[in-house]
């Protein structure tokens, strides 16, 4: 009875949240239009109340999930009595309605914090930003109130639920979706503040500085979320890979690309007061792509294993997306004159030019991914044939762009702001270029003949040495003051966390690219094995020893024992499984992986014969370990950046002055 | 000046050519019939799993189709013959790669267009912006020696930085 009353709180709480969001919008607009500060402050409080009621609604749904209140359609569809506790939490975002509720919780809470914690909350720019955020919240709360009601009740209450999809019952699913949503939703803050600055006419407002942490935080969450998604695919889906260029994967990757471009180009705005229109456009594109991705996953317009059930919710996103894009572009056009750059490029060889080239490549890459993602729709409309676009297309068009971006990752730090003499540039570039050539030559001599792989590894060497050089040049300043090398390097990192933390992130990217390049040496073998028989994959011999069966309340477990040897020497035993989940009446493979930094041996049983013979897919995936190691290094770099204070250049930009550590200049 | 412009255009063409070369290099030559079968399974949509290539589809029917493709490859069938067989059996929609001609032309041309547009922006517009800036700047404004006052300010900033380095206690 007590749990039923908690669930009963959900819908009224949502309606209250909607009411307060509308009130916040009215108060913010009143404050901005009539210059009334108290109304703006009241708007902030109304936004906070909306956040409180949205959290209450989410808590109600969570309590209903834990209480197995199957009178709620959502609880019946996405949980069951046998579902383990932690996965009951992930059921909150495992279905469409719950995921939208979770999204709205993040949105309203982030919006409240951003408005309240702003150093100048009464300024018109912030008031307009509050209005934009309230408007976005209203859209999502309307979705929850009507087409995607998570508190809809069933006429016939089942005794048990359908349970959560077995693929989602993975530790990665406890973290991956919240991180992705944090990234997507977090971009609404810089977007709203950019729009707020433009609508209020305060184009000189450093909206990018006040939202820098939000942007970095959102980008970091999205980056880690994407990598965790890859790790989930690798360990759960059983096809031996981590990235399939699936529309939903692309949906998370596109805003990441434009946000990465923005993170670089906004530095030029801070330091040189250039690229203002470009930066506003990039943040608009980033948020629009985040919403577009949400539309893709909820409309059923594209087929993907990641999409939610097809429904009417997706249609609601189109007018929202159109209004956001048209409104954003109209405001940018309206303020075009005020957004023009105060400074121009001083020289072709400068960090500004390198960042500009980096931006062009990132945007071209985002466009390429967007085009490949929507091409099946275009093809169906124009030719009537439903095509799909798979990894072969994306790899062909994206990999060269990715390699060019990687090259710029190494070049950018070597070039000074404004201008640089050719002599100094050639001195700085020489060691990384020599390293790159040495790596390429070494690989060629070792027998590697794939041009793409050789170029990728050579660029990794180039970038790694360029980054090391930056640390060494920075460390020399502290060495001159008597520090030991480790202390000098740590000092360098902590003194300018944004810059050197960024280099650590770049180093993480290098490690990830090493992992990607290793995939070129992937070997796959398939065999149907009787107990006692063997197959070869790469240098390994796999001997299928037999199957053991057992049961739990959720599933029947079929556990294969596979003995692994290499060059005649036993190296271990793997236990891939092919299980049957009772609630979903669905088979599910559990992968067995032997991981080393050199290569992964990846074994999956796709099916068992009644007599115990097993269909086995085995892969040798070289260097995959480096992808996860790179992600850890990236996360460390992000932590360093986020732990830093206001950037040096943020205030210097007003005079076009550039403050860089002496070490960087000499 | 004309020679420099020509050089930039040539550099742009070389960059785009390198991109196209790398793009085509992505299609690796399969070493064994099993590798050919694996390659083909990544280039076709699974008839059994929506939105997933045959390679990534976990269904039993997909396992059977992969085995059939492997058998064809082991019988000596080439890529073109296997793709033709699959297209006749499942329709042209089974290809997960837009065809290089006809309706697929646009799919391949637009990304190349984006790359070329980007390369043109960098190769043509940026030097123009730089030149414009030089035309607008007072003569010698960027290269003149520092005035005594500016020199004093630079020295002051350097002293402050050196002091910060010496007195820094690991705080931001």
XYZ file of C-alpha atoms in Angstrom, chain A residues 474 477-478 481 495-496 648 659-664, chain B residues 154-168:
28
model
C 57.722 23.135 -19.465
C 61.647 25.926 -16.079
C 61.098 24.076 -12.800
C 64.490 26.236 -9.919
C 50.602 24.928 -12.900
C 48.682 25.111 -16.177
C 44.722 32.568 -18.068
C 49.567 35.093 -21.704
C 51.496 31.934 -22.105
C 54.032 30.484 -19.716
C 57.553 31.530 -20.547
C 58.400 27.869 -20.947
C 56.066 27.547 -23.887
C 57.714 42.369 -20.199
C 60.535 42.201 -17.646
C 57.993 42.788 -14.849
C 55.787 39.950 -16.118
C 58.796 37.642 -16.417
C 59.920 38.510 -12.865
C 56.411 37.815 -11.582
C 56.395 34.473 -13.374
C 59.830 33.489 -12.077
C 58.693 34.444 -8.561
C 55.549 32.361 -8.982
C 57.667 29.404 -10.114
C 59.934 29.662 -7.074
C 57.138 30.267 -4.555
C 54.593 27.901 -6.041
